[in-house]
Coordinates of C-alpha atoms in Angstrom, one line a residue:
M17 CA 1.3 -13.7 0.2
K18 CA -0.7 -14.5 3.2
K19 CA 0.1 -11.8 5.9
Y20 CA -0.7 -11.4 9.3
F21 CA -2.0 -8.2 11.2
C22 CA 0.6 -5.8 12.8
L23 CA -0.1 -2.4 14.6
F24 CA 1.4 0.8 13.0
L25 CA 4.0 2.3 15.4
S26 CA 2.5 5.4 16.8
A27 CA 5.6 6.3 17.7
I28 CA 6.9 6.7 14.3
V29 CA 4.1 9.1 13.2
L30 CA 6.6 11.8 13.0
T31 CA 7.6 10.5 9.7
M32 CA 4.8 11.7 7.9
S33 CA 6.5 14.5 6.9
I34 CA 8.3 14.0 3.3
V35 CA 12.0 13.9 3.0
L36 CA 13.0 17.5 1.5
F37 CA 16.4 17.9 0.2
P38 CA 16.5 22.1 0.0
E39 CA 19.2 23.2 -2.1
N40 CA 18.7 27.3 -2.0
S41 CA 16.3 29.9 -0.9
M42 CA 13.4 30.0 -4.0
T43 CA 12.7 33.9 -4.3
V44 CA 9.5 33.9 -6.1
K45 CA 7.6 37.0 -6.0
A46 CA 4.0 37.5 -4.9
A47 CA 1.7 37.1 -8.1
N48 CA 1.5 40.4 -9.7
K49 CA -0.3 39.2 -12.8
T50 CA -3.1 36.9 -13.1
V51 CA -2.6 33.2 -12.8
N52 CA -4.0 30.5 -14.9
I53 CA -4.2 27.3 -13.2
V54 CA -5.4 24.1 -15.1
I55 CA -7.0 21.4 -12.8
D56 CA -7.0 18.0 -14.2
P57 CA -9.6 15.6 -13.0
G58 CA -8.1 12.2 -13.7
H59 CA -9.7 9.6 -15.8
G60 CA -13.4 9.7 -16.6
G61 CA -15.8 8.0 -19.3
T62 CA -18.6 5.8 -19.1
G63 CA -18.6 1.9 -19.3
D64 CA -15.6 0.3 -18.6
K65 CA -13.1 2.8 -20.0
N66 CA -10.8 4.8 -18.1
L67 CA -12.3 4.2 -14.8
G68 CA -9.2 4.4 -12.6
A69 CA -9.1 2.6 -9.7
Q70 CA -12.0 0.9 -8.5
Y71 CA -12.1 -0.3 -4.6
N72 CA -14.1 -0.6 -1.7
G73 CA -16.9 1.0 -3.4
L74 CA -14.8 3.7 -4.4
S75 CA -14.3 5.0 -7.8
E76 CA -11.4 6.9 -8.6
K77 CA -12.9 8.9 -11.7
E78 CA -15.8 10.1 -9.5
L79 CA -13.3 10.9 -6.5
T80 CA -10.9 12.8 -8.7
L81 CA -14.0 15.2 -10.4
Q82 CA -15.1 15.6 -6.6
V83 CA -11.8 16.7 -5.0
A84 CA -11.4 19.0 -8.5
N85 CA -14.8 20.8 -7.9
A86 CA -13.8 21.4 -4.1
L87 CA -10.2 22.7 -5.5
K88 CA -11.6 25.2 -7.9
A89 CA -14.1 26.5 -5.5
E90 CA -11.9 27.1 -2.9
L91 CA -9.1 28.6 -5.2
E92 CA -11.3 30.8 -7.0
K93 CA -11.6 32.8 -3.8
Y94 CA -8.3 34.1 -4.0
D95 CA -7.2 37.3 -6.1
N96 CA -5.5 37.4 -9.6
V97 CA -6.3 33.7 -10.7
N98 CA -8.3 32.0 -13.3
V99 CA -9.2 28.3 -12.9
Y100 CA -10.0 25.9 -15.7
M101 CA -10.6 22.3 -15.6
T102 CA -10.2 20.0 -18.4
R103 CA -13.6 18.0 -17.7
T104 CA -16.4 19.0 -15.5
T105 CA -18.6 15.6 -16.1
D106 CA -18.0 11.9 -16.1
T107 CA -16.6 12.4 -19.8
L108 CA -13.4 10.4 -21.9
V109 CA -11.1 13.3 -22.6
S110 CA -7.3 11.7 -24.1
L111 CA -4.1 13.0 -22.4
E112 CA -3.0 15.0 -25.0
D113 CA -6.1 16.8 -25.3
R114 CA -6.0 17.7 -21.7
A115 CA -2.8 19.4 -22.3
K116 CA -3.8 21.2 -25.3
Y117 CA -6.6 22.4 -23.4
A118 CA -4.3 23.7 -21.2
K119 CA -2.1 25.3 -23.8
S120 CA -5.2 27.3 -25.3
V121 CA -5.9 28.8 -21.7
N122 CA -2.1 29.8 -21.3
A123 CA -2.1 27.5 -18.2
D124 CA 0.9 28.3 -15.8
F125 CA 0.6 24.8 -14.3
V126 CA -1.7 21.6 -14.6
Y127 CA -2.6 19.7 -11.7
S128 CA -3.9 16.7 -12.7
I129 CA -5.9 15.0 -9.7
H130 CA -5.8 11.1 -8.6
F131 CA -5.8 8.4 -6.3
N132 CA -3.6 5.5 -6.2
A133 CA -3.7 1.2 -6.0
S134 CA -0.9 -0.9 -6.1
A135 CA -1.2 -4.6 -7.2
G136 CA -0.2 -6.2 -3.8
H137 CA -2.8 -3.6 -2.4
D138 CA 0.3 -3.2 0.6
F139 CA 1.3 0.7 0.0
Y140 CA -0.5 3.7 1.3
G141 CA -0.1 7.0 1.3
S142 CA -0.1 10.5 -1.1
E143 CA 3.0 11.1 -3.4
V144 CA 3.3 13.8 -6.3
W145 CA 4.9 12.6 -9.8
T146 CA 7.0 15.3 -11.6
S147 CA 8.9 16.1 -14.8
A148 CA 12.2 14.5 -14.8
F149 CA 13.5 17.4 -16.6
G150 CA 14.8 21.1 -16.0
N151 CA 12.0 23.7 -14.7
G152 CA 9.5 21.3 -14.8
Y153 CA 11.4 19.1 -12.3
M154 CA 12.7 22.1 -10.3
M155 CA 8.9 23.3 -10.4
G156 CA 7.2 19.9 -9.8
Y157 CA 9.3 19.0 -7.0
N158 CA 9.0 22.6 -5.2
F159 CA 5.1 22.3 -5.6
G160 CA 5.4 18.6 -4.0
Q161 CA 7.2 20.3 -0.9
I162 CA 4.3 22.2 -0.1
V163 CA 1.3 20.2 -1.0
G164 CA 3.2 17.3 0.8
A165 CA 3.0 19.4 4.2
E166 CA -0.7 20.3 3.4
W167 CA -1.6 16.6 3.0
N168 CA 0.4 15.8 5.9
A169 CA -1.5 17.8 8.2
L170 CA -4.5 15.7 7.0
G171 CA -3.1 12.3 8.3
L172 CA -1.7 11.4 5.1
Y173 CA 1.4 9.4 5.4
Q174 CA 4.2 11.3 2.8
K175 CA 5.6 9.1 0.1
G176 CA 7.5 12.2 -1.4
T177 CA 7.9 13.8 -5.0
K178 CA 9.0 11.7 -7.8
S179 CA 10.3 11.6 -11.5
K180 CA 9.7 8.4 -13.9
V181 CA 11.4 8.1 -17.3
G182 CA 9.7 5.9 -19.9
G183 CA 11.6 3.6 -22.5
S184 CA 11.4 6.5 -25.1
G185 CA 13.7 8.9 -22.6
K186 CA 10.6 11.4 -22.0
D187 CA 8.5 11.4 -19.0
Y188 CA 6.7 8.5 -18.5
Y189 CA 3.6 9.7 -17.4
G190 CA 1.2 11.0 -20.5
I191 CA 0.1 14.1 -19.0
I192 CA 3.1 15.0 -17.6
R193 CA 4.8 14.4 -21.0
H194 CA 2.1 16.5 -23.4
C195 CA 2.6 19.0 -20.7
V196 CA 6.2 19.4 -20.7
A197 CA 6.1 19.2 -24.6
R198 CA 4.2 22.5 -24.5
Q199 CA 6.3 23.9 -21.9
I200 CA 3.7 23.6 -19.2
P201 CA 4.6 22.6 -15.4
C202 CA 2.6 19.6 -14.6
V203 CA 2.4 17.4 -11.6
I204 CA 0.2 14.2 -10.8
L205 CA -1.1 14.6 -7.2
E206 CA -1.7 11.0 -6.0
H207 CA -3.6 12.0 -2.8
A208 CA -4.3 8.5 -1.3
Y209 CA -4.9 4.7 -2.0
L210 CA -8.5 3.1 -2.3
D211 CA -7.4 -0.2 -1.5
H212 CA -5.5 -0.3 2.1
G213 CA -7.1 -0.2 5.1
Y214 CA -4.8 3.1 6.3
D215 CA -6.3 5.5 3.7
V216 CA -9.4 4.0 3.0
P217 CA -11.5 5.2 6.3
K218 CA -10.0 8.7 5.7
V219 CA -11.5 9.1 2.0
K220 CA -14.7 7.5 2.9
S221 CA -15.0 10.1 6.0
D222 CA -17.4 12.7 5.8
G223 CA -15.8 16.1 4.3
F224 CA -12.5 14.7 3.8
L225 CA -12.8 15.1 0.1
A226 CA -13.5 18.8 0.3
K227 CA -10.4 18.6 2.6
L228 CA -8.1 17.2 0.0
G229 CA -9.6 20.0 -2.4
A230 CA -8.8 22.8 0.0
A231 CA -5.6 21.5 1.2
D232 CA -4.3 21.4 -2.8
A233 CA -5.9 25.0 -3.0
T234 CA -3.9 26.1 0.1
A235 CA -0.6 24.6 -1.4
I236 CA -1.1 26.6 -5.0
A237 CA -1.5 29.8 -3.0
K238 CA 1.1 29.5 -1.3
Y239 CA 3.3 28.7 -4.5
F240 CA 2.1 31.2 -6.4
K241 CA 1.9 33.7 -3.3
L242 CA -1.7 34.2 -3.6
K243 CA -3.7 36.3 -1.3
S244 CA -7.4 36.5 -0.8
S245 CA -9.7 39.4 -0.2
V246 CA -12.6 37.0 0.7
T247 CA -10.9 34.7 3.6
G248 CA -8.0 37.2 4.4
A249 CA -5.4 34.6 3.7
D250 CA -2.0 36.3 2.4
Y251 CA 0.8 34.0 1.3
S252 CA 2.7 37.2 -0.7
N253 CA 5.5 36.6 1.9
Y254 CA 5.3 33.0 1.7
S255 CA 8.7 31.3 1.4
Y256 CA 10.1 27.4 1.0
A257 CA 13.1 25.9 0.1
S258 CA 13.9 24.9 -3.6
V259 CA 15.8 22.4 -5.7
K260 CA 18.1 23.5 -7.9
K261 CA 16.9 22.8 -11.8
P262 CA 18.9 19.4 -12.8
S263 CA 21.2 19.7 -15.7
G264 CA 20.6 16.2 -16.1
T265 CA 17.8 13.7 -16.4
M266 CA 16.2 13.0 -13.1
Y267 CA 15.7 9.1 -13.3
Q268 CA 13.8 7.0 -11.0
D269 CA 15.5 4.8 -8.8
E270 CA 15.4 1.1 -9.9
T271 CA 17.4 -0.6 -7.4
E272 CA 17.0 -1.6 -3.6
P273 CA 18.2 0.1 -0.6
E274 CA 21.6 -0.8 -0.2
T275 CA 21.3 -1.5 3.8
C276 CA 19.0 -3.7 5.4
E277 CA 20.4 -5.4 8.4
I278 CA 19.0 -6.4 12.1
K279 CA 19.8 -7.8 15.2
V280 CA 17.7 -9.1 18.1
L281 CA 18.8 -6.6 21.4
S282 CA 16.3 -8.8 23.5
T283 CA 13.9 -11.6 24.3
D284 CA 10.9 -11.9 26.5
P285 CA 9.7 -15.5 26.1
A286 CA 7.0 -14.8 28.7
S287 CA 5.4 -12.1 26.8
G288 CA 6.4 -13.3 23.2
N289 CA 8.1 -9.8 22.9
V290 CA 11.3 -10.0 20.9
L291 CA 13.0 -6.2 20.6
V292 CA 14.9 -6.0 17.1
E293 CA 17.1 -3.1 15.9
M294 CA 17.2 -2.4 12.4
T295 CA 19.5 -0.5 10.0
A296 CA 18.3 0.8 6.8
K297 CA 20.2 2.8 4.0
D298 CA 19.6 4.1 0.7
N299 CA 21.8 6.4 -1.0
Q300 CA 19.4 7.3 -3.4
S301 CA 15.8 7.6 -2.3
P302 CA 14.3 7.6 1.5
V303 CA 13.5 4.7 3.2
I304 CA 9.7 5.1 3.9
Y305 CA 8.5 1.5 5.0
F306 CA 9.7 -1.7 6.8
S307 CA 7.7 -5.1 7.8
Y308 CA 8.9 -7.9 9.7
S309 CA 8.6 -11.5 9.8
Y310 CA 8.7 -14.1 12.7
D311 CA 8.6 -16.9 10.8
G312 CA 11.7 -16.8 8.8
G313 CA 10.3 -14.8 5.6
K314 CA 7.1 -16.8 4.8
N315 CA 5.0 -14.2 6.0
F316 CA 5.3 -10.4 6.9
C317 CA 3.3 -7.7 8.7
Y318 CA 1.7 -5.1 6.8
L319 CA 4.0 -2.3 6.1
Q320 CA 5.1 -0.1 8.8
M321 CA 6.0 3.8 8.7
W322 CA 9.8 4.2 8.9
D323 CA 11.2 6.9 10.6
R324 CA 13.1 9.1 7.9
S325 CA 15.4 11.0 10.6
K326 CA 17.0 7.7 11.8
T327 CA 18.8 5.0 9.7
T328 CA 19.1 2.4 12.5
Q329 CA 15.6 2.0 14.8
S330 CA 14.3 -0.4 17.5
F331 CA 10.7 -2.1 17.4
N332 CA 9.1 -5.1 19.0
V333 CA 7.8 -8.1 17.1
K334 CA 5.3 -10.0 18.9
V335 CA 5.6 -13.8 18.5
P336 CA 2.3 -15.5 18.9
S337 CA 1.8 -18.1 21.5
G338 CA 3.1 -21.4 20.8
T339 CA 5.7 -20.4 18.4
T340 CA 8.8 -22.7 18.7
N341 CA 12.1 -21.3 17.5
P342 CA 11.1 -18.0 15.8
T343 CA 13.4 -16.5 13.2
I344 CA 13.1 -12.7 12.7
V345 CA 13.5 -11.2 8.9
C346 CA 12.7 -7.7 7.8
R347 CA 12.3 -5.8 5.0
C348 CA 12.6 -2.1 3.8
Y349 CA 11.5 -0.2 1.0
N350 CA 12.6 2.9 -0.5
N351 CA 9.8 5.3 -1.9
Y352 CA 10.0 3.7 -5.6
E353 CA 8.9 0.9 -3.6
K354 CA 11.8 -1.1 -4.1
V355 CA 12.3 -3.5 -1.2
A356 CA 15.7 -4.8 0.3
Q357 CA 15.4 -8.1 2.6
S358 CA 17.6 -8.3 5.8
N359 CA 19.5 -11.1 7.3
A360 CA 17.5 -13.9 8.9
V361 CA 18.3 -14.1 13.3
P362 CA 16.9 -17.2 14.9
V363 CA 15.7 -16.3 18.3
T364 CA 16.4 -19.8 20.3
S365 CA 14.0 -19.3 23.1
T366 CA 10.5 -21.2 22.7
F367 CA 7.5 -19.0 23.1
K368 CA 4.9 -20.7 24.9
Y369 CA 2.8 -18.4 27.4

């Protein structure tokens, strides 16, 4: 779909924090034994196999290894932690073999490092995938809250922590499924999109991959309440809100937001500005993006950040000069990327300025 450019709304940057649903206070004791961490650099292999996302001169299989190396180096500065990697070179390793390796070193947690891309090249931000079952869900979701805050501090928009069930009734993602089968908690860390203009400049900036590795390491240290005799960092008293262990399966949200409604508050034909009020609600998943059209839904702007602290907010739509009788239509997206479209509101003024 042809899109026209619109600016991200700086006033909504506060929405970069993940939407959390704390249930109770987590009472995890500081690490009093050695913690075994397995880092899984996603993809890997020569030729055209298992390359991962390939966009804008960036190769996912290479980036994951760079972040993993930075993560390992930073995490090894902490006391009482052993760090292992499922691959250290550009090697093809099956998902099951990665999980088997984690089991062989008695892994306490597996962190699978990835980058993202979307079919329409329209999404951006970071997200965490965890198991849909029991302790795996609880531990993964809790870690997702922590690492999301670290990524947010780096300027990455947060899409939250999610789970997905496949047709077999088990976890959809293979590395999570194989780890769960071996009673090992596992998360997939999708750091950023390689095909979107919001994320790519960050990924390409000097030192950013090392910052991602350090952010992941800090999140792991906080989760396991580690401390470092090297750096002086001490998270032994770190606390966080915890979700409860689910009694059933945490299925993915397959439905669009329930409410997506707009009204025009005011128009200024002299400048081309239309002030729009939008209400967006989803009872299952947070609304995280919105977009708008002034031509009745033929073309939409790039996805904007939705302020998750509100269900109703206002924003300005800039109508190009010479547009006759524009019609405003908006869309909202939840964090499973399900979209709902609003009512259409004709603007009776003729915008010629």
